[in-house]
mmCIF file of C-alpha atoms (C1' of nucleotides) in Angstrom:
data_model
loop_
_atom_site.group_PDB
_atom_site.id
_atom_site.type_symbol
_atom_site.label_atom_id
_atom_site.label_comp_id
_atom_site.label_asym_id
_atom_site.label_seq_id
_atom_site.Cartn_x
_atom_site.Cartn_y
_atom_site.Cartn_z
ATOM 1 C CA MET Z 24 0.177 0.592 30.957
ATOM 2 C CA THR Z 25 0.934 -0.111 27.340
ATOM 3 C CA SER Z 26 4.111 1.201 25.826
ATOM 4 C CA GLU Z 27 4.177 2.521 22.290
ATOM 5 C CA ARG Z 28 4.912 -0.215 19.776
ATOM 6 C CA ARG Z 29 7.558 0.162 17.106
ATOM 7 C CA ILE Z 30 6.778 -1.800 13.954
ATOM 8 C CA ALA Z 31 8.860 -1.894 10.784
ATOM 9 C CA HIS Z 32 7.762 -2.874 7.313
ATOM 10 C CA LEU Z 33 10.568 -3.890 4.984
ATOM 11 C CA ASP Z 34 9.886 -4.053 1.268
ATOM 12 C CA MET Z 35 12.518 -5.190 -1.215
ATOM 13 C CA ASP Z 36 12.929 -2.737 -4.108
ATOM 14 C CA ALA Z 37 11.604 -4.070 -7.448
ATOM 15 C CA PHE Z 38 12.548 -7.471 -6.088
ATOM 16 C CA TYR Z 39 12.225 -9.876 -9.041
ATOM 17 C CA ALA Z 40 13.746 -7.372 -11.444
ATOM 18 C CA SER Z 41 16.606 -6.641 -9.046
ATOM 19 C CA VAL Z 42 17.386 -10.353 -8.644
ATOM 20 C CA GLU Z 43 17.504 -10.696 -12.434
ATOM 21 C CA LEU Z 44 19.953 -7.794 -12.669
ATOM 22 C CA ILE Z 45 22.374 -9.790 -10.504
ATOM 23 C CA SER Z 46 22.504 -12.384 -13.308
ATOM 24 C CA TYR Z 47 22.427 -9.829 -16.116
ATOM 25 C CA PRO Z 48 24.378 -6.783 -14.915
ATOM 26 C CA GLU Z 49 24.578 -5.405 -18.458
ATOM 27 C CA LEU Z 50 20.858 -4.541 -18.110
ATOM 28 C CA ARG Z 51 21.430 -2.149 -15.218
ATOM 29 C CA GLY Z 52 19.879 1.252 -15.900
ATOM 30 C CA LYS Z 53 17.702 -0.106 -18.723
ATOM 31 C CA PRO Z 54 13.955 -0.639 -18.837
ATOM 32 C CA VAL Z 55 13.371 -4.341 -18.060
ATOM 33 C CA ALA Z 56 10.109 -6.213 -17.488
ATOM 34 C CA ILE Z 57 9.671 -9.652 -15.920
ATOM 35 C CA GLY Z 58 6.981 -12.030 -17.127
ATOM 36 C CA GLY Z 59 6.163 -14.711 -19.610
ATOM 37 C CA ARG Z 60 7.619 -18.079 -20.298
ATOM 38 C CA ASN Z 61 10.921 -19.720 -20.846
ATOM 39 C CA GLN Z 62 11.225 -19.137 -24.565
ATOM 40 C CA HIS Z 63 12.224 -15.602 -23.622
ATOM 41 C CA ARG Z 64 15.296 -16.724 -21.717
ATOM 42 C CA PRO Z 65 18.339 -14.743 -22.917
ATOM 43 C CA ARG Z 66 20.501 -16.492 -25.535
ATOM 44 C CA LEU Z 67 24.263 -16.629 -25.248
ATOM 45 C CA LEU Z 68 25.894 -15.562 -28.526
ATOM 46 C CA ALA Z 69 29.164 -16.816 -30.021
ATOM 47 C CA ASP Z 70 30.991 -13.636 -28.990
ATOM 48 C CA GLY Z 71 30.007 -14.176 -25.352
ATOM 49 C CA THR Z 72 27.389 -11.443 -25.215
ATOM 50 C CA ARG Z 73 23.742 -12.136 -24.536
ATOM 51 C CA GLU Z 74 20.748 -11.527 -26.723
ATOM 52 C CA PHE Z 75 17.550 -10.541 -24.939
ATOM 53 C CA SER Z 76 13.898 -10.717 -25.920
ATOM 54 C CA ARG Z 77 11.903 -7.496 -26.123
ATOM 55 C CA LEU Z 78 8.318 -6.892 -25.129
ATOM 56 C CA LYS Z 79 7.422 -6.656 -28.836
ATOM 57 C CA ASP Z 80 8.554 -10.297 -29.278
ATOM 58 C CA TYR Z 81 5.867 -11.547 -26.916
ATOM 59 C CA VAL Z 82 2.771 -13.272 -28.239
ATOM 60 C CA GLY Z 83 0.000 -14.654 -26.083
ATOM 61 C CA ARG Z 84 -1.649 -14.236 -22.721
ATOM 62 C CA GLY Z 85 -0.099 -13.184 -19.501
ATOM 63 C CA VAL Z 86 0.756 -10.240 -17.316
ATOM 64 C CA LEU Z 87 4.018 -8.731 -16.179
ATOM 65 C CA THR Z 88 5.126 -9.735 -12.710
ATOM 66 C CA THR Z 89 7.244 -6.653 -12.192
ATOM 67 C CA SER Z 90 9.497 -4.152 -13.929
ATOM 68 C CA THR Z 91 12.550 -2.013 -13.221
ATOM 69 C CA TYR Z 92 12.108 1.628 -12.255
ATOM 70 C CA GLU Z 93 13.306 2.603 -15.743
ATOM 71 C CA ALA Z 94 10.482 0.541 -17.267
ATOM 72 C CA ARG Z 95 7.952 2.023 -14.842
ATOM 73 C CA ALA Z 96 8.950 5.454 -16.118
ATOM 74 C CA LEU Z 97 7.690 4.273 -19.534
ATOM 75 C CA GLY Z 98 4.350 3.225 -18.021
ATOM 76 C CA VAL Z 99 5.199 -0.472 -17.731
ATOM 77 C CA PHE Z 100 3.975 -1.842 -14.371
ATOM 78 C CA SER Z 101 3.430 -5.163 -12.655
ATOM 79 C CA GLY Z 102 0.040 -6.717 -13.313
ATOM 80 C CA MET Z 103 -0.168 -5.111 -16.729
ATOM 81 C CA GLY Z 104 -1.072 -7.325 -19.676
ATOM 82 C CA THR Z 105 2.165 -8.109 -21.510
ATOM 83 C CA MET Z 106 0.658 -7.289 -24.886
ATOM 84 C CA LYS Z 107 -0.540 -3.941 -23.597
ATOM 85 C CA ALA Z 108 2.909 -3.171 -22.188
ATOM 86 C CA ALA Z 109 4.418 -4.106 -25.552
ATOM 87 C CA LYS Z 110 2.337 -1.435 -27.240
ATOM 88 C CA LEU Z 111 3.519 1.188 -24.758
ATOM 89 C CA ALA Z 112 7.206 0.284 -24.728
ATOM 90 C CA PRO Z 113 8.043 -2.289 -27.423
ATOM 91 C CA ASP Z 114 11.823 -2.202 -26.918
ATOM 92 C CA THR Z 115 11.749 -2.872 -23.177
ATOM 93 C CA ILE Z 116 13.794 -5.990 -22.372
ATOM 94 C CA LEU Z 117 11.651 -9.007 -21.419
ATOM 95 C CA LEU Z 118 12.896 -11.701 -19.027
ATOM 96 C CA PRO Z 119 10.976 -14.832 -17.952
ATOM 97 C CA VAL Z 120 10.179 -15.316 -14.265
ATOM 98 C CA ASN Z 121 12.611 -17.439 -12.275
ATOM 99 C CA PHE Z 122 10.919 -18.220 -8.981
ATOM 100 C CA ASP Z 123 13.676 -20.498 -7.754
ATOM 101 C CA ALA Z 124 16.086 -17.568 -7.815
ATOM 102 C CA TYR Z 125 13.605 -15.241 -6.087
ATOM 103 C CA ARG Z 126 12.947 -17.790 -3.340
ATOM 104 C CA HIS Z 127 16.689 -18.157 -2.844
ATOM 105 C CA TYR Z 128 17.222 -14.418 -2.388
ATOM 106 C CA SER Z 129 14.082 -14.226 -0.250
ATOM 107 C CA ARG Z 130 15.581 -16.713 2.193
ATOM 108 C CA LEU Z 131 18.860 -14.805 2.178
ATOM 109 C CA PHE Z 132 17.367 -11.410 3.010
ATOM 110 C CA LYS Z 133 15.073 -12.809 5.730
ATOM 111 C CA ALA Z 134 17.979 -14.664 7.343
ATOM 112 C CA ALA Z 135 20.013 -11.454 7.264
ATOM 113 C CA VAL Z 136 17.278 -9.512 9.064
ATOM 114 C CA ALA Z 137 17.000 -12.325 11.620
ATOM 115 C CA THR Z 138 20.638 -11.767 12.608
ATOM 116 C CA ILE Z 139 19.637 -8.252 13.745
ATOM 117 C CA THR Z 140 16.230 -8.821 15.333
ATOM 118 C CA PRO Z 141 14.110 -11.924 15.937
ATOM 119 C CA THR Z 142 10.427 -10.933 15.704
ATOM 120 C CA ILE Z 143 9.702 -11.222 11.980
ATOM 121 C CA GLU Z 144 6.426 -11.813 10.158
ATOM 122 C CA ASP Z 145 6.655 -13.294 6.684
ATOM 123 C CA ARG Z 146 4.438 -11.442 4.217
ATOM 124 C CA GLY Z 147 5.361 -13.235 1.051
ATOM 125 C CA ILE Z 148 8.476 -13.432 -1.036
ATOM 126 C CA ASP Z 149 9.633 -9.807 -0.874
ATOM 127 C CA GLU Z 150 8.330 -8.225 2.317
ATOM 128 C CA ILE Z 151 8.232 -8.660 6.074
ATOM 129 C CA TYR Z 152 7.021 -6.923 9.200
ATOM 130 C CA ILE Z 153 9.407 -6.616 12.128
ATOM 131 C CA ASP Z 154 8.497 -5.823 15.740
ATOM 132 C CA LEU Z 155 11.239 -3.493 17.004
ATOM 133 C CA THR Z 156 9.492 -2.534 20.247
ATOM 134 C CA ASP Z 157 12.043 -4.270 22.446
ATOM 135 C CA GLU Z 158 15.095 -3.047 20.538
ATOM 136 C CA LEU Z 159 17.235 -0.422 22.249
ATOM 137 C CA ASP Z 160 18.603 1.445 19.232
ATOM 138 C CA GLU Z 161 16.964 4.502 17.759
ATOM 139 C CA SER Z 162 14.715 3.785 14.748
ATOM 140 C CA VAL Z 163 16.789 5.244 11.920
ATOM 141 C CA LYS Z 164 19.946 3.550 13.277
ATOM 142 C CA LEU Z 165 18.112 0.222 13.404
ATOM 143 C CA ALA Z 166 16.758 0.626 9.886
ATOM 144 C CA GLU Z 167 20.242 1.419 8.605
ATOM 145 C CA ARG Z 168 21.698 -1.677 10.263
ATOM 146 C CA ILE Z 169 18.945 -3.858 8.798
ATOM 147 C CA LYS Z 170 19.423 -2.412 5.315
ATOM 148 C CA GLN Z 171 23.179 -2.970 5.541
ATOM 149 C CA ALA Z 172 22.682 -6.587 6.587
ATOM 150 C CA VAL Z 173 20.264 -7.177 3.703
ATOM 151 C CA HIS Z 174 22.620 -5.559 1.230
ATOM 152 C CA ARG Z 175 25.633 -7.546 2.458
ATOM 153 C CA ALA Z 176 23.701 -10.819 2.155
ATOM 154 C CA THR Z 177 22.066 -10.187 -1.231
ATOM 155 C CA GLY Z 178 23.530 -7.126 -2.934
ATOM 156 C CA LEU Z 179 19.962 -5.783 -3.026
ATOM 157 C CA SER Z 180 18.331 -2.673 -1.616
ATOM 158 C CA CYS Z 181 15.096 -2.356 0.297
ATOM 159 C CA SER Z 182 12.885 0.340 1.755
ATOM 160 C CA ILE Z 183 11.800 0.446 5.389
ATOM 161 C CA GLY Z 184 8.941 2.180 7.157
ATOM 162 C CA ILE Z 185 8.868 2.390 10.962
ATOM 163 C CA ALA Z 186 5.690 3.399 12.778
ATOM 164 C CA PRO Z 187 3.518 2.547 15.803
ATOM 165 C CA ASN Z 188 1.614 -0.123 13.834
ATOM 166 C CA LYS Z 189 1.657 -2.326 10.727
ATOM 167 C CA LEU Z 190 -0.741 -0.162 8.744
ATOM 168 C CA LEU Z 191 1.424 2.956 9.021
ATOM 169 C CA ALA Z 192 4.694 1.055 8.677
ATOM 170 C CA LYS Z 193 3.465 -0.429 5.390
ATOM 171 C CA ILE Z 194 2.431 2.958 4.051
ATOM 172 C CA GLY Z 195 5.745 4.368 5.262
ATOM 173 C CA SER Z 196 7.929 1.857 3.425
ATOM 174 C CA ASP Z 197 6.334 3.063 0.182
ATOM 175 C CA LEU Z 198 6.874 6.790 0.816
ATOM 176 C CA ASP Z 199 10.574 6.892 -0.015
ATOM 177 C CA LYS Z 200 11.276 4.188 -2.558
ATOM 178 C CA PRO Z 201 13.751 2.854 -3.542
ATOM 179 C CA ASP Z 202 16.361 2.477 -0.819
ATOM 180 C CA GLY Z 203 14.535 4.707 1.684
ATOM 181 C CA ILE Z 204 13.862 4.919 5.402
ATOM 182 C CA THR Z 205 10.675 6.567 6.657
ATOM 183 C CA VAL Z 206 9.806 6.971 10.330
ATOM 184 C CA LEU Z 207 6.220 7.964 11.107
ATOM 185 C CA GLY Z 208 4.668 9.018 14.406
ATOM 186 C CA PRO Z 209 1.120 10.014 15.358
ATOM 187 C CA ALA Z 210 1.766 13.635 14.344
ATOM 188 C CA ASP Z 211 2.511 12.483 10.787
ATOM 189 C CA ILE Z 212 -1.001 11.116 10.277
ATOM 190 C CA PRO Z 213 -2.591 14.426 9.237
ATOM 191 C CA LEU Z 214 0.589 15.654 7.553
ATOM 192 C CA ARG Z 215 1.806 12.668 5.557
ATOM 193 C CA ILE Z 216 -0.980 10.049 5.569
ATOM 194 C CA TRP Z 217 -4.159 12.052 5.045
ATOM 195 C CA PRO Z 218 -3.159 13.562 1.682
ATOM 196 C CA LEU Z 219 -2.666 10.053 0.224
ATOM 197 C CA HIS Z 220 -5.189 8.216 -1.932
ATOM 198 C CA VAL Z 221 -7.306 5.610 -0.086
ATOM 199 C CA ARG Z 222 -5.746 2.876 -2.279
ATOM 200 C CA LYS Z 223 -2.510 3.323 -0.299
ATOM 201 C CA ILE Z 224 -4.226 1.559 2.599
ATOM 202 C CA ASN Z 225 -3.494 -2.148 2.644
ATOM 203 C CA GLY Z 226 -6.959 -3.703 2.445
ATOM 204 C CA ILE Z 227 -8.701 -1.100 0.293
ATOM 205 C CA GLY Z 228 -8.674 -2.615 -3.170
ATOM 206 C CA PRO Z 229 -10.180 -1.565 -6.494
ATOM 207 C CA LYS Z 230 -13.769 -2.407 -5.527
ATOM 208 C CA ALA Z 231 -13.840 -0.515 -2.246
ATOM 209 C CA ALA Z 232 -11.940 2.399 -3.767
ATOM 210 C CA SER Z 233 -14.440 2.891 -6.585
ATOM 211 C CA LYS Z 234 -17.361 2.633 -4.155
ATOM 212 C CA LEU Z 235 -15.702 5.307 -2.030
ATOM 213 C CA GLU Z 236 -15.139 7.448 -5.086
ATOM 214 C CA LEU Z 237 -18.872 7.386 -5.807
ATOM 215 C CA LEU Z 238 -19.317 8.890 -2.333
ATOM 216 C CA GLY Z 239 -16.820 11.604 -3.229
ATOM 217 C CA ILE Z 240 -14.046 10.070 -1.142
ATOM 218 C CA THR Z 241 -10.611 9.706 -2.707
ATOM 219 C CA THR Z 242 -8.128 10.793 -0.026
ATOM 220 C CA ILE Z 243 -7.538 9.233 3.378
ATOM 221 C CA GLU Z 244 -8.392 12.585 4.947
ATOM 222 C CA GLN Z 245 -11.836 12.550 3.342
ATOM 223 C CA LEU Z 246 -12.294 9.006 4.623
ATOM 224 C CA ALA Z 247 -11.292 10.059 8.134
ATOM 225 C CA GLN Z 248 -13.807 12.869 8.150
ATOM 226 C CA VAL Z 249 -16.812 11.200 6.546
ATOM 227 C CA ASP Z 250 -19.869 10.505 8.692
ATOM 228 C CA ALA Z 251 -19.618 7.005 10.217
ATOM 229 C CA ALA Z 252 -23.295 6.331 9.509
ATOM 230 C CA LEU Z 253 -22.771 6.964 5.782
ATOM 231 C CA LEU Z 254 -19.968 4.402 5.674
ATOM 232 C CA GLN Z 255 -22.128 1.813 7.461
ATOM 233 C CA GLU Z 256 -24.905 2.326 4.921
ATOM 234 C CA HIS Z 257 -22.616 1.424 2.055
ATOM 235 C CA PHE Z 258 -20.125 -1.058 3.498
ATOM 236 C CA GLY Z 259 -21.717 -2.924 6.374
ATOM 237 C CA ARG Z 260 -20.887 -2.531 10.013
ATOM 238 C CA SER Z 261 -17.539 -4.244 10.459
ATOM 239 C CA TYR Z 262 -15.893 -2.976 7.270
ATOM 240 C CA ALA Z 263 -17.176 0.565 8.004
ATOM 241 C CA ILE Z 264 -15.623 0.507 11.467
ATOM 242 C CA TRP Z 265 -12.378 -0.766 9.994
ATOM 243 C CA LEU Z 266 -12.360 1.973 7.324
ATOM 244 C CA HIS Z 267 -12.854 4.641 9.965
ATOM 245 C CA ASP Z 268 -10.059 3.195 12.133
ATOM 246 C CA VAL Z 269 -7.463 2.892 9.382
ATOM 247 C CA ALA Z 270 -8.195 6.389 8.086
ATOM 248 C CA ASN Z 271 -7.270 7.613 11.559
ATOM 249 C CA GLY Z 272 -4.098 5.525 11.652
ATOM 250 C CA ILE Z 273 -5.508 2.962 14.094
ATOM 251 C CA ASP Z 274 -4.383 -0.662 13.729
ATOM 252 C CA ASN Z 275 -3.839 -3.086 16.611
ATOM 253 C CA ARG Z 276 -2.754 -6.167 14.657
ATOM 254 C CA GLN Z 277 0.213 -7.978 16.167
ATOM 255 C CA VAL Z 278 3.330 -9.093 14.308
ATOM 256 C CA VAL Z 279 2.700 -12.823 13.825
ATOM 257 C CA THR Z 280 5.889 -14.873 13.634
ATOM 258 C CA ALA Z 281 4.408 -18.316 12.890
ATOM 259 C CA SER Z 282 1.467 -19.409 10.766
ATOM 260 C CA GLU Z 283 0.118 -22.625 9.297
ATOM 261 C CA THR Z 284 -0.515 -23.281 5.626
ATOM 262 C CA LYS Z 285 -4.259 -23.378 4.986
ATOM 263 C CA SER Z 286 -4.367 -24.458 1.363
ATOM 264 C CA ILE Z 287 -2.179 -25.460 -1.562
ATOM 265 C CA SER Z 288 -3.282 -25.069 -5.156
ATOM 266 C CA ARG Z 289 -2.238 -25.341 -8.775
ATOM 267 C CA GLU Z 290 -3.892 -23.581 -11.657
ATOM 268 C CA THR Z 291 -3.212 -22.836 -15.278
ATOM 269 C CA THR Z 292 -4.518 -20.430 -17.866
ATOM 270 C CA PHE Z 293 -4.672 -22.035 -21.298
ATOM 271 C CA GLU Z 294 -2.903 -20.577 -24.300
ATOM 272 C CA LYS Z 295 -6.300 -20.554 -25.996
ATOM 273 C CA ASP Z 296 -9.774 -21.006 -24.533
ATOM 274 C CA LEU Z 297 -10.853 -24.647 -24.453
ATOM 275 C CA HIS Z 298 -14.280 -26.211 -24.646
ATOM 276 C CA ALA Z 299 -15.264 -29.070 -22.337
ATOM 277 C CA VAL Z 300 -16.664 -31.175 -25.167
ATOM 278 C CA VAL Z 301 -14.551 -30.240 -28.193
ATOM 279 C CA ASP Z 302 -11.277 -30.203 -26.240
ATOM 280 C CA ARG Z 303 -12.204 -32.925 -23.786
ATOM 281 C CA GLN Z 304 -9.020 -34.922 -24.349
ATOM 282 C CA ALA Z 305 -6.647 -31.968 -23.916
ATOM 283 C CA LEU Z 306 -8.516 -30.755 -20.839
ATOM 284 C CA SER Z 307 -8.422 -34.165 -19.236
ATOM 285 C CA VAL Z 308 -4.641 -34.370 -19.665
ATOM 286 C CA LEU Z 309 -4.148 -30.882 -18.186
ATOM 287 C CA PHE Z 310 -6.501 -31.698 -15.325
ATOM 288 C CA THR Z 311 -4.549 -34.823 -14.446
ATOM 289 C CA GLN Z 312 -1.255 -32.929 -14.646
ATOM 290 C CA LEU Z 313 -2.554 -30.335 -12.194
ATOM 291 C CA CYS Z 314 -3.664 -33.068 -9.773
ATOM 292 C CA THR Z 315 -0.285 -34.789 -10.057
ATOM 293 C CA LYS Z 316 1.574 -31.557 -9.322
ATOM 294 C CA LEU Z 317 -0.723 -30.834 -6.396
ATOM 295 C CA ALA Z 318 -0.073 -34.305 -4.979
ATOM 296 C CA GLU Z 319 3.677 -33.691 -5.318
ATOM 297 C CA ASP Z 320 3.324 -30.358 -3.521
ATOM 298 C CA LEU Z 321 1.433 -32.036 -0.676
ATOM 299 C CA HIS Z 322 4.030 -34.785 -0.340
ATOM 300 C CA ARG Z 323 6.941 -32.370 -0.455
ATOM 301 C CA LYS Z 324 5.411 -30.137 2.186
ATOM 302 C CA GLY Z 325 4.266 -33.024 4.372
ATOM 303 C CA TYR Z 326 0.504 -32.535 4.276
ATOM 304 C CA VAL Z 327 -2.584 -34.557 3.572
ATOM 305 C CA SER Z 328 -5.804 -32.835 2.564
ATOM 306 C CA ARG Z 329 -9.401 -33.402 3.622
ATOM 307 C CA THR Z 330 -11.005 -31.095 1.054
ATOM 308 C CA ILE Z 331 -10.285 -31.079 -2.681
ATOM 309 C CA GLY Z 332 -11.630 -28.267 -4.807
ATOM 310 C CA ILE Z 333 -11.564 -27.043 -8.397
ATOM 311 C CA LYS Z 334 -11.722 -23.628 -9.984
ATOM 312 C CA LEU Z 335 -12.811 -22.793 -13.498
ATOM 313 C CA ARG Z 336 -12.607 -19.498 -15.276
ATOM 314 C CA TYR Z 337 -14.810 -19.024 -18.328
ATOM 315 C CA ASP Z 338 -13.954 -17.022 -21.418
ATOM 316 C CA ASP Z 339 -15.988 -14.113 -19.989
ATOM 317 C CA PHE Z 340 -13.608 -14.151 -16.980
ATOM 318 C CA LYS Z 341 -16.295 -15.232 -14.547
ATOM 319 C CA SER Z 342 -15.140 -18.043 -12.302
ATOM 320 C CA VAL Z 343 -16.757 -20.784 -10.273
ATOM 321 C CA THR Z 344 -15.454 -23.119 -7.592
ATOM 322 C CA ARG Z 345 -16.630 -26.463 -6.281
ATOM 323 C CA ASP Z 346 -15.203 -28.503 -3.464
ATOM 324 C CA LEU Z 347 -15.631 -31.825 -1.829
ATOM 325 C CA THR Z 348 -14.685 -32.985 1.651
ATOM 326 C CA LEU Z 349 -13.466 -36.555 1.743
ATOM 327 C CA PRO Z 350 -14.072 -39.136 4.476
ATOM 328 C CA GLU Z 351 -10.289 -39.594 4.801
ATOM 329 C CA PRO Z 352 -7.512 -37.095 4.078
ATOM 330 C CA THR Z 353 -5.301 -37.821 1.085
ATOM 331 C CA ALA Z 354 -2.184 -36.702 -0.773
ATOM 332 C CA ASP Z 355 -2.586 -39.296 -3.494
ATOM 333 C CA ALA Z 356 -2.683 -38.050 -7.080
ATOM 334 C CA HIS Z 357 -5.289 -40.597 -8.137
ATOM 335 C CA GLN Z 358 -7.585 -39.858 -5.188
ATOM 336 C CA ILE Z 359 -7.244 -36.142 -5.847
ATOM 337 C CA ARG Z 360 -8.056 -36.660 -9.529
ATOM 338 C CA LEU Z 361 -11.182 -38.633 -8.622
ATOM 339 C CA ALA Z 362 -12.417 -36.015 -6.148
ATOM 340 C CA ALA Z 363 -11.644 -33.174 -8.553
ATOM 341 C CA GLY Z 364 -13.455 -35.064 -11.319
ATOM 342 C CA ASN Z 365 -16.517 -35.303 -9.085
ATOM 343 C CA CYS Z 366 -16.380 -31.565 -8.506
ATOM 344 C CA LEU Z 367 -16.154 -30.950 -12.236
ATOM 345 C CA LYS Z 368 -19.434 -32.813 -12.775
ATOM 346 C CA ARG Z 369 -21.249 -30.212 -10.671
ATOM 347 C CA VAL Z 370 -20.248 -27.272 -12.820
ATOM 348 C CA PRO Z 371 -21.848 -25.882 -15.996
ATOM 349 C CA LEU Z 372 -19.612 -26.539 -19.006
ATOM 350 C CA LYS Z 373 -21.334 -24.770 -21.871
ATOM 351 C CA LYS Z 374 -19.029 -21.757 -22.082
ATOM 352 C CA LYS Z 375 -15.427 -22.006 -23.154
ATOM 353 C CA LEU Z 376 -12.828 -22.171 -20.403
ATOM 354 C CA ARG Z 377 -9.668 -20.115 -19.985
ATOM 355 C CA LEU Z 378 -8.444 -21.471 -16.643
ATOM 356 C CA LEU Z 379 -8.540 -24.666 -14.658
ATOM 357 C CA GLY Z 380 -7.283 -25.091 -11.099
ATOM 358 C CA VAL Z 381 -7.157 -27.691 -8.323
ATOM 359 C CA LYS Z 382 -6.902 -26.895 -4.636
ATOM 360 C CA ALA Z 383 -6.242 -28.865 -1.465
ATOM 361 C CA SER Z 384 -7.504 -27.429 1.810
ATOM 362 C CA GLY Z 385 -8.318 -28.831 5.215
ATOM 363 C CA LEU Z 386 -4.613 -29.622 5.478
ATOM 364 C CA ILE Z 387 -3.363 -31.990 8.145
ATOM 365 C CA ASP Z 388 0.244 -32.710 9.013
ATOM 366 C CA ALA Z 389 0.979 -36.003 7.253
ATOM 367 C CA SER Z 390 2.742 -37.613 10.223
ATOM 368 C CA ALA Z 391 -0.102 -36.645 12.573
ATOM 369 C CA SER Z 392 -2.526 -38.122 10.099
ATOM 370 C CA ILE Z 393 -0.652 -41.449 10.128
ATOM 371 C CA GLN Z 394 -1.071 -41.449 13.899
ATOM 372 C CA THR Z 395 -4.833 -41.065 13.659
ATOM 373 C CA VAL Z 396 -5.022 -43.837 11.064
ATOM 374 C CA ARG Z 397 -3.052 -46.118 13.395
ATOM 375 C CA THR Z 398 -5.268 -45.194 16.313
ATOM 376 C CA ARG Z 399 -8.332 -45.964 14.262
ATOM 377 C CA GLN Z 400 -6.769 -49.268 13.197
ATOM 378 C CA LEU Z 401 -6.197 -50.156 16.855
ATOM 379 C CA GLU Z 402 -9.800 -49.333 17.692
ATOM 380 C CA LEU Z 403 -10.948 -51.610 14.890
ATOM 381 C CA ASP Z 404 -8.687 -54.416 16.109
ATOM 382 C CA ILE Z 405 -10.222 -54.144 19.553
ATOM 383 C "C1'" DT T 85 -4.033 -8.054 -29.043
ATOM 384 C "C1'" DC T 86 -7.130 -6.850 -21.794
ATOM 385 C "C1'" DT T 87 -6.720 -9.408 -17.332
ATOM 386 C "C1'" DG T 88 -0.909 -14.997 -14.101
ATOM 387 C "C1'" DG T 89 -0.524 -17.921 -10.142
ATOM 388 C "C1'" DG T 90 -0.568 -18.736 -5.318
ATOM 389 C "C1'" DG T 91 -2.415 -17.476 -1.249
ATOM 390 C "C1'" DT T 92 -5.660 -15.460 3.058
ATOM 391 C "C1'" DC T 93 -9.779 -13.905 5.131
ATOM 392 C "C1'" DC T 94 -14.723 -12.847 5.318
ATOM 393 C "C1'" DT T 95 -19.667 -13.628 4.593
ATOM 394 C "C1'" DA T 96 -23.655 -16.241 4.223
ATOM 395 C "C1'" DG T 97 -26.797 -20.076 3.840
ATOM 396 C "C1'" DG T 98 -28.030 -24.814 4.782
ATOM 397 C "C1'" DA T 99 -27.404 -29.257 7.214
ATOM 398 C "C1'" DC T 100 -27.197 -31.338 11.387
ATOM 399 C "C1'" DC T 101 -26.897 -31.920 16.334
ATOM 400 C "C1'" DC T 102 -27.998 -30.745 21.098
ATOM 401 C "C1'" DT P 272 -47.112 -31.171 17.316
ATOM 402 C "C1'" DC P 273 -44.840 -26.907 17.417
ATOM 403 C "C1'" DT P 274 -41.231 -23.924 18.696
ATOM 404 C "C1'" DG P 275 -36.599 -22.086 20.400
ATOM 405 C "C1'" DG P 276 -31.493 -20.935 20.059
ATOM 406 C "C1'" DG P 277 -26.478 -22.157 19.682
ATOM 407 C "C1'" DG P 278 -22.564 -24.376 17.643
ATOM 408 C "C1'" DT P 279 -20.054 -26.583 14.035
ATOM 409 C "C1'" DC P 280 -19.210 -28.221 9.506
ATOM 410 C "C1'" DC P 281 -19.578 -27.768 4.615
ATOM 411 C "C1'" DT P 282 -19.921 -25.174 0.432
ATOM 412 C "C1'" DA P 283 -19.665 -21.014 -2.805
ATOM 413 C "C1'" DG P 284 -18.318 -16.662 -3.891
ATOM 414 C "C1'" DG P 285 -15.769 -12.468 -3.550
ATOM 415 C "C1'" DA P 286 -12.298 -9.010 -2.122
ATOM 416 C "C1'" DC P 287 -7.769 -8.435 -1.485
ATOM 417 C "C1'" DC P 288 -2.620 -9.155 -1.354
ATOM 418 C "C1'" DC P 289 2.124 -10.354 -3.195
#
DNA sequence: TCTGGGGTCCTAGGACCC
DNA sequence: TCTGGGGTCCTAGGACCC
């Protein structure tokens, strides 16, 4: 017999923006957007007050990472081009991203949750899943305790959804934001899940959603009731089965508490598009810098990599990748640069480029790798 | 004034080996 | 000489997520 699971999804409220407000409390209640580079760091004036950049001060490429709820009310959202946001709401305060601070608060809130309950799955910097099945307390009580612990540790609020699986818990945490608690059971599927747009399902992105829309499907209810054969025609067997399951609230994924890093990468979008021939010198310098940073990342995290890859994005936004598996794993900047250079030779370079990236995959624990090298050395000696 | 950076997972074809 | 599957590795691209 299987007992009903109890899964929570915890999502920090406007996380990056909320962390910034800890440093700049005078911005509380104002529209604030996060994005862009360091020249938009606030300046301390002689009278002790701070002067902030505004969206209208921004020039160049880039998107907003997030915004406060006040900015969202003006139509300024994460992922939006900064220039576009500036047109909509020119006087919105602009702050540069400060990932070190976000990582710090991320560690704090996760540690706080861990003092309440141990089975936690990391889902990035600002969200986690928690398996509460073995906890004794009632769900709302538990959620309140977790929220209190997070608030004590960080001063920040979060929203929590509790449901029989990850899919519903994730949808639930979004239903009462910010600072909410939502508990969903099977009976809530037709009442509270089916009226929602299919995009609320984690795993249905823009492409799948617009394909569904062409079939006349926009709500989860319509997806739940569509003929299975029609879905298979348009999406292939396994994705069609998955769509049908999630529309009916079915999701058997476990909460996974440990996972291994699969790849590490560095990429950069240029201020202006560059051409492989005309801007050869500048590109080469950037390319080497990326490889050096990647090598540092590998060293710091204790990995060596068997497969080095590159990514290019052209001015028409199309991208290509190439990769190369090496005979021996490496974390050496020069080796990485050589391999990446070889990859670059296999790519068309007529169009202008807007992005260049380098990636290390096939990661092996560096200390384990030393062992295999020693073993091989011994075999050679024999 | 379009569209960042760092990830994961899936699919699919070809090489190669048994 | 021709004809098989199966399994694994490598590569490329794409969708999606935070």
